[in-house]
XYZ file of C-alpha atoms in Angstrom:
468
model
C -45.249 70.225 40.657
C -47.427 72.410 39.296
C -47.843 72.898 35.592
C -45.645 75.410 34.202
C -42.840 75.690 36.825
C -40.389 74.075 35.568
C -42.749 78.671 1.453
C -41.359 79.107 -0.132
C -42.942 77.972 -3.188
C -41.155 74.891 -5.380
C -40.686 75.380 -9.053
C -41.400 73.286 -11.628
C -43.986 71.332 -9.623
C -44.896 69.060 -12.352
C -47.274 67.126 -9.211
C -50.002 70.157 -9.994
C -50.704 68.950 -13.723
C -50.676 64.939 -12.922
C -53.887 63.111 -14.023
C -56.755 63.539 -11.587
C -57.064 59.675 -11.227
C -53.245 59.563 -9.793
C -54.198 61.951 -6.994
C -57.615 59.957 -6.340
C -55.502 56.546 -6.268
C -52.963 57.695 -4.254
C -55.529 59.575 -1.758
C -57.391 55.789 -1.550
C -54.061 54.008 -1.081
C -53.242 55.757 1.731
C -55.942 55.961 3.793
C -56.412 52.209 3.386
C -52.776 51.849 4.410
C -53.264 53.602 7.530
C -56.705 52.437 8.534
C -56.288 48.309 7.864
C -52.578 48.092 8.909
C -52.829 44.307 7.291
C -53.448 42.397 4.544
C -57.121 43.981 4.267
C -57.776 45.287 0.666
C -60.445 46.829 -1.599
C -61.978 43.826 -4.076
C -61.568 45.809 -6.651
C -57.983 48.336 -7.310
C -57.880 51.587 -9.331
C -55.769 50.545 -12.660
C -52.108 52.326 -10.821
C -50.587 52.083 -14.196
C -52.525 54.744 -15.531
C -50.534 56.865 -13.568
C -47.922 56.277 -11.553
C -44.780 58.630 -11.215
C -41.588 56.972 -12.804
C -39.774 60.331 -13.324
C -37.634 61.797 -11.162
C -39.776 65.219 -11.156
C -43.041 62.906 -10.942
C -41.298 61.426 -7.204
C -39.886 64.770 -6.161
C -43.475 66.708 -6.632
C -44.556 63.703 -4.276
C -42.065 64.930 -1.855
C -43.028 68.273 -2.361
C -46.634 68.141 -1.566
C -46.428 70.061 1.735
C -50.243 69.187 2.348
C -49.113 65.582 2.881
C -45.457 65.788 3.871
C -44.631 68.756 6.081
C -47.982 69.124 8.360
C -49.809 67.820 10.644
C -47.108 66.003 12.783
C -48.734 64.776 16.025
C -49.668 67.731 18.382
C -50.939 64.858 21.335
C -47.424 65.388 22.953
C -48.172 69.121 23.553
C -51.720 68.968 24.393
C -50.290 66.326 27.430
C -47.651 68.306 28.583
C -46.736 71.246 30.961
C -46.304 73.575 28.411
C -50.070 74.700 28.402
C -53.719 74.861 30.248
C -57.021 75.140 28.965
C -59.971 77.247 30.970
C -62.653 75.713 32.074
C -64.791 77.659 29.676
C -62.456 76.156 26.405
C -62.416 72.350 27.993
C -65.868 72.483 27.718
C -66.209 73.937 24.207
C -63.978 71.056 23.073
C -66.053 68.615 19.754
C -64.241 65.908 21.009
C -64.541 63.667 23.908
C -61.330 62.375 23.304
C -59.187 65.652 23.258
C -60.709 66.165 26.518
C -59.560 62.359 27.804
C -56.276 63.417 25.994
C -55.868 66.669 28.235
C -56.707 64.771 31.267
C -54.262 61.946 30.848
C -57.007 59.305 30.520
C -55.784 55.793 29.668
C -57.665 55.248 26.134
C -59.929 56.481 24.061
C -57.590 59.515 23.629
C -58.000 59.955 19.780
C -60.860 61.075 17.687
C -61.656 58.632 14.756
C -60.109 58.177 11.535
C -62.626 60.655 9.838
C -61.956 63.682 12.402
C -58.012 63.129 12.120
C -55.773 62.408 14.377
C -52.031 61.875 14.515
C -51.862 58.129 13.654
C -53.762 59.181 10.399
C -51.833 61.928 9.490
C -48.156 60.205 10.766
C -48.501 57.174 8.571
C -49.977 58.971 5.498
C -46.596 60.980 5.493
C -44.534 57.960 6.275
C -46.719 56.154 3.342
C -45.860 59.039 0.903
C -42.233 58.425 1.328
C -42.362 54.535 0.822
C -43.901 55.201 -2.397
C -41.193 57.221 -3.419
C -38.248 54.862 -1.906
C -40.389 52.108 -4.114
C -40.834 53.871 -7.267
C -36.722 55.024 -7.176
C -36.029 51.235 -7.181
C -38.939 49.687 -8.908
C -38.027 52.085 -11.985
C -34.035 52.558 -11.552
C -34.736 55.948 -11.807
C -31.313 57.663 -12.303
C -29.749 60.589 -10.475
C -32.333 60.082 -7.704
C -29.646 60.853 -4.661
C -31.707 64.081 -3.761
C -35.139 62.263 -3.692
C -34.018 59.263 -2.347
C -32.134 61.063 0.878
C -35.538 63.092 1.263
C -37.911 60.135 1.215
C -35.735 58.354 3.766
C -35.083 61.592 6.030
C -38.684 62.635 5.794
C -39.651 58.953 7.020
C -37.318 59.120 9.878
C -38.761 62.569 11.160
C -42.196 60.832 11.085
C -40.897 57.712 12.730
C -38.957 59.735 15.799
C -42.194 61.797 16.265
C -44.439 58.867 16.269
C -42.046 57.508 18.767
C -42.509 60.246 21.512
C -46.029 59.773 21.038
C -46.736 55.965 21.290
C -43.683 54.676 22.788
C -42.020 55.141 26.514
C -38.586 56.964 26.473
C -35.242 55.114 25.242
C -34.299 52.977 27.869
C -31.046 50.742 27.515
C -32.143 48.609 29.738
C -35.652 48.090 28.162
C -35.475 48.763 24.308
C -35.267 45.316 23.183
C -38.496 44.445 25.068
C -40.383 47.558 25.586
C -43.404 47.330 22.536
C -41.894 49.989 19.202
C -44.296 51.155 16.320
C -45.567 49.465 13.226
C -42.702 50.146 11.242
C -44.017 50.015 7.416
C -41.687 50.300 5.081
C -43.384 49.077 2.221
C -46.512 50.662 0.729
C -47.527 47.044 -0.069
C -50.589 47.169 1.770
C -51.096 43.656 1.852
C -48.286 43.276 4.289
C -49.636 42.681 7.939
C -48.939 45.695 10.525
C -46.663 44.511 13.681
C -45.271 46.586 16.679
C -41.766 46.474 16.478
C -39.374 46.836 19.554
C -38.517 50.654 20.883
C -34.643 49.487 19.934
C -35.584 48.465 16.446
C -37.817 51.486 16.084
C -34.844 53.742 16.777
C -32.322 51.732 14.799
C -34.613 52.252 11.879
C -34.519 55.837 12.064
C -31.019 55.817 12.732
C -30.524 54.202 9.836
C -32.800 56.339 7.761
C -31.341 59.441 8.615
C -27.374 58.075 8.254
C -28.782 57.081 5.008
C -29.423 60.795 4.352
C -26.881 62.214 5.136
C -24.308 60.501 2.501
C -27.428 61.698 0.023
C -28.294 64.935 0.459
C -26.967 68.594 -0.390
C -26.050 70.695 2.341
C -28.686 73.359 1.205
C -31.886 72.768 -0.863
C -33.713 74.844 -2.524
C -35.746 75.960 -0.012
C -36.488 75.054 3.510
C -39.503 72.716 2.818
C -36.709 70.045 1.322
C -34.617 68.171 4.055
C -31.319 68.793 3.337
C -28.144 67.036 4.643
C -27.685 70.164 7.952
C -31.698 68.487 8.246
C -31.168 64.691 8.462
C -27.531 65.714 10.498
C -30.030 67.963 13.198
C -32.342 64.944 13.389
C -29.396 62.274 14.113
C -28.729 64.901 16.579
C -31.897 65.422 18.545
C -32.588 61.254 18.239
C -29.579 60.687 19.790
C -30.433 63.394 22.701
C -33.410 61.555 23.338
C -31.741 58.004 23.533
C -29.247 59.423 26.043
C -26.151 58.615 23.657
C -24.376 62.274 24.619
C -21.177 61.620 22.521
C -22.810 61.429 19.721
C -25.796 63.395 20.020
C -22.823 66.243 20.651
C -20.970 65.049 17.822
C -24.094 65.656 15.198
C -25.067 68.801 16.720
C -21.725 70.349 16.200
C -21.554 68.604 12.577
C -24.327 70.657 11.667
C -24.002 73.593 13.262
C -20.570 73.646 11.254
C -22.443 74.210 8.330
C -25.536 76.378 9.521
C -24.953 78.496 13.371
C -26.488 82.089 12.646
C -28.995 82.738 15.242
C -31.674 85.332 15.287
C -31.014 88.770 17.350
C -34.237 89.232 19.499
C -33.201 92.587 19.273
C -34.313 92.952 15.594
C -37.854 91.560 16.378
C -40.757 94.091 17.032
C -42.104 92.499 19.759
C -45.514 94.535 19.515
C -46.651 92.486 16.784
C -48.591 89.589 17.014
C -46.355 87.514 15.685
C -42.678 88.825 15.939
C -40.700 86.273 14.805
C -40.654 85.598 11.069
C -42.130 82.768 8.940
C -38.818 81.216 7.415
C -36.150 83.205 9.715
C -32.394 82.365 9.473
C -33.088 79.387 12.285
C -34.956 77.732 10.630
C -33.822 74.350 9.123
C -37.171 72.461 7.897
C -40.511 74.259 7.900
C -42.671 71.030 9.592
C -45.494 72.060 11.118
C -48.292 70.657 13.570
C -52.125 69.400 13.441
C -53.721 72.026 15.238
C -55.802 70.281 17.553
C -58.406 71.398 19.905
C -56.555 71.608 22.653
C -53.197 73.133 21.238
C -55.346 76.070 19.473
C -53.718 79.631 19.922
C -57.367 80.909 21.031
C -57.476 78.459 23.786
C -54.007 77.374 25.032
C -52.430 79.495 27.592
C -49.310 79.830 29.751
C -49.121 80.119 33.579
C -48.392 82.919 35.350
C -45.307 81.002 36.997
C -43.783 80.850 33.704
C -44.426 84.043 32.383
C -43.069 85.428 35.500
C -39.623 83.154 34.951
C -38.346 85.215 32.206
C -36.140 88.212 33.748
C -37.402 91.737 32.127
C -34.400 92.310 30.174
C -35.226 88.754 28.251
C -36.949 89.658 25.629
C -38.660 86.269 24.911
C -40.908 87.786 27.672
C -42.308 90.273 25.222
C -41.674 88.118 22.140
C -43.126 84.580 22.902
C -46.309 86.424 25.225
C -49.185 88.231 25.166
C -51.222 89.369 28.251
C -54.397 89.775 27.657
C -56.625 92.098 29.022
C -58.157 89.393 30.962
C -54.987 88.489 32.785
C -54.545 85.520 30.697
C -51.278 85.171 28.876
C -50.970 83.524 25.466
C -48.042 81.994 23.432
C -47.074 83.703 20.342
C -43.542 83.101 19.477
C -44.163 80.530 16.941
C -41.492 80.342 14.354
C -44.015 80.178 11.383
C -44.808 84.105 11.750
C -48.499 83.688 12.394
C -51.176 81.125 13.365
C -50.999 78.937 10.502
C -49.303 76.119 12.412
C -46.300 75.221 15.305
C -43.091 74.202 14.134
C -41.950 71.063 15.145
C -38.672 70.302 12.900
C -34.985 71.142 14.498
C -34.137 74.292 14.611
C -30.688 76.005 15.142
C -31.204 77.403 18.598
C -32.359 73.762 19.302
C -29.142 72.561 18.102
C -27.018 75.014 20.730
C -29.155 73.908 23.299
C -28.603 69.960 22.246
C -24.386 71.113 22.088
C -24.899 72.635 25.517
C -26.873 69.459 27.570
C -24.270 66.967 26.038
C -21.422 68.514 26.479
C -22.291 69.215 29.964
C -23.466 64.961 29.931
C -20.123 64.624 29.069
C -18.296 66.884 31.878
C -16.991 69.549 29.851
C -18.851 72.315 32.141
C -16.741 75.381 30.117
C -18.078 74.684 26.616
C -21.428 73.637 27.792
C -22.105 77.016 29.248
C -20.006 78.600 26.552
C -22.894 77.081 23.909
C -25.735 78.066 26.415
C -24.156 81.581 26.644
C -23.935 81.950 22.612
C -27.486 80.919 22.649
C -29.117 83.347 25.080
C -26.960 86.622 24.709
C -29.191 86.514 21.452
C -32.405 86.690 23.516
C -31.274 89.456 25.756
C -31.617 92.726 25.694
C -28.202 94.295 24.473
C -25.531 94.858 27.141
C -27.919 92.889 30.203
C -26.939 89.684 29.840
C -24.640 87.950 32.289
C -23.348 84.661 31.411
C -24.009 81.866 33.382
C -21.564 80.141 35.298
C -21.888 76.078 36.472
C -19.155 74.287 38.671
C -20.475 70.969 38.315
C -22.154 68.793 35.907
C -25.667 68.600 37.932
C -25.096 72.278 38.121
C -24.746 73.226 34.438
C -27.759 70.354 33.803
C -30.173 72.519 36.183
C -29.913 75.343 34.226
C -29.675 73.802 30.880
C -32.862 71.915 31.835
C -34.925 75.430 32.611
C -33.422 77.366 29.529
C -34.639 74.280 26.984
C -38.138 74.486 28.716
C -37.889 78.523 27.982
C -36.192 78.930 24.472
C -38.451 75.673 22.779
C -42.218 76.424 23.774
C -45.081 74.859 21.588
C -42.388 72.887 19.782
C -43.549 69.794 20.308
C -40.452 68.726 22.018
C -41.572 69.343 25.787
C -43.404 65.896 26.156
C -40.301 63.688 24.767
C -38.075 65.766 27.479
C -40.371 65.064 30.147
C -40.258 61.261 29.205
C -36.398 61.445 29.254
C -35.979 63.239 32.386
C -37.726 60.979 34.431
C -36.178 58.178 32.633
C -33.130 59.450 34.410
C -34.677 60.247 38.094
C -36.177 63.885 37.993
C -38.906 62.581 39.428
C -41.470 65.372 37.884
C -45.339 64.819 38.855
C -47.565 67.022 36.296
C -50.837 68.221 37.664
C -53.991 69.578 36.274
C -57.032 71.057 37.487
C -60.668 71.219 35.571
C -63.643 71.853 36.806
C -62.464 71.320 40.250
C -61.127 67.973 39.918
C -57.393 68.073 39.865
C -55.658 65.261 37.516
C -52.615 63.733 38.195
C -49.807 62.458 36.340
C -47.074 60.418 38.008
C -43.045 60.241 36.615
C -42.302 57.269 34.199
C -46.621 56.314 34.407
C -47.582 54.009 31.384
C -50.214 56.905 29.964
C -46.964 58.828 28.965
C -47.043 56.195 26.092
C -50.046 57.247 24.742
C -52.925 54.879 23.751
C -52.770 53.629 20.196
C -56.543 54.645 18.756
C -58.797 52.154 19.404
C -59.674 51.460 15.402
C -56.037 50.713 14.627
C -55.864 48.024 17.367
C -59.476 46.421 16.397
C -58.439 46.779 12.653
C -54.810 45.683 12.787
C -55.020 42.740 15.699
C -51.854 44.702 16.994
C -51.148 44.875 20.811
C -52.372 48.318 22.337
C -49.920 49.718 24.773
C -49.995 48.372 28.264
C -52.090 50.702 30.842
């Protein structure tokens, strides 16, 4: 297969007024935990009792710290998948050799150093914040903390699910108990050595956190920068879909949609704008964005003409999602953040419709599968032009949904996980890229689909690297 075929500001943010010493201590501790992942520690520790967040407001402020919690989700999957390609000039212009190696599916040394910033660093920084808050709530017996606890659990689960798509193989019932999973850091204590769990243990922890969060969180929050009950339900749907448990992915998608099911009508968009889809639109449940590494920059990442031409002329996504530049290159502009500040990674309402459609099809309810898909797509086509899809079999329905899922959820950090699970289930998709006349290939179910953990983490922690 050729490539392409197929804040709202929060009120009373007391953290802004916390002591500078606490900011420094928190950043230092997070960096140390991420770098070591073992029982190494500084000989001298800061006196954290000088600025420990013991109030509910202070711990909420930690969760509201957007720069640590809500941004810089992993972008390695987007850089590796078939949604984009780079010109030879843009490939050569990338500063880090590791980004070039990632783009060409090399087996190792595909993450820039901690100092430069990489997916592993930011993933575990976010996890650490959640662990600090959860530890504080327990250690100081802070009353009335259900909402904050739910947020911390949800964000930890969301980070781990994001990470599992990068550094773990696709979830397989036959191999999940033996495949290497993630190091599950559930405590802020940096003296605890990091050890890799299994894939099953990783997903079990994600599900545990999300289920507990559902029971603690309010249906809606004061802003989409805080996870809600709807968010946790939506992530349960995504998690079970990735696992191939379609009865449960359907149940949680429908439960989330029972609270929020409004879709953005693309007929209302001004598609001539640089970024027609507005920030915090009605489909956004949680505003999380990925790290903008060199391969995924808006100025560099391009889509193939094959992908672009797969959209019908009456499909508004063709003009809302893409810009055809003067030189013929096609750029993506359908970002759900309303600009170039980041690419949305969280589950959105349109994804829930697609999860429900696929789950219905997988459970042989073809009529409801097509109903869910058509309910979404009629909002994407020009008024009066959409002809509803029909299917006479499970396989026909899944074929339609797979194509529309690819076309709808571009640049959301989802395609890499989809490729892994499709190949797990026998899709036999091979990716190819040509750089400076040399062709690179990634066969289905290749070990490189579990991207190499940064070598410095392996050296410092002693954990096993992903098999190559």
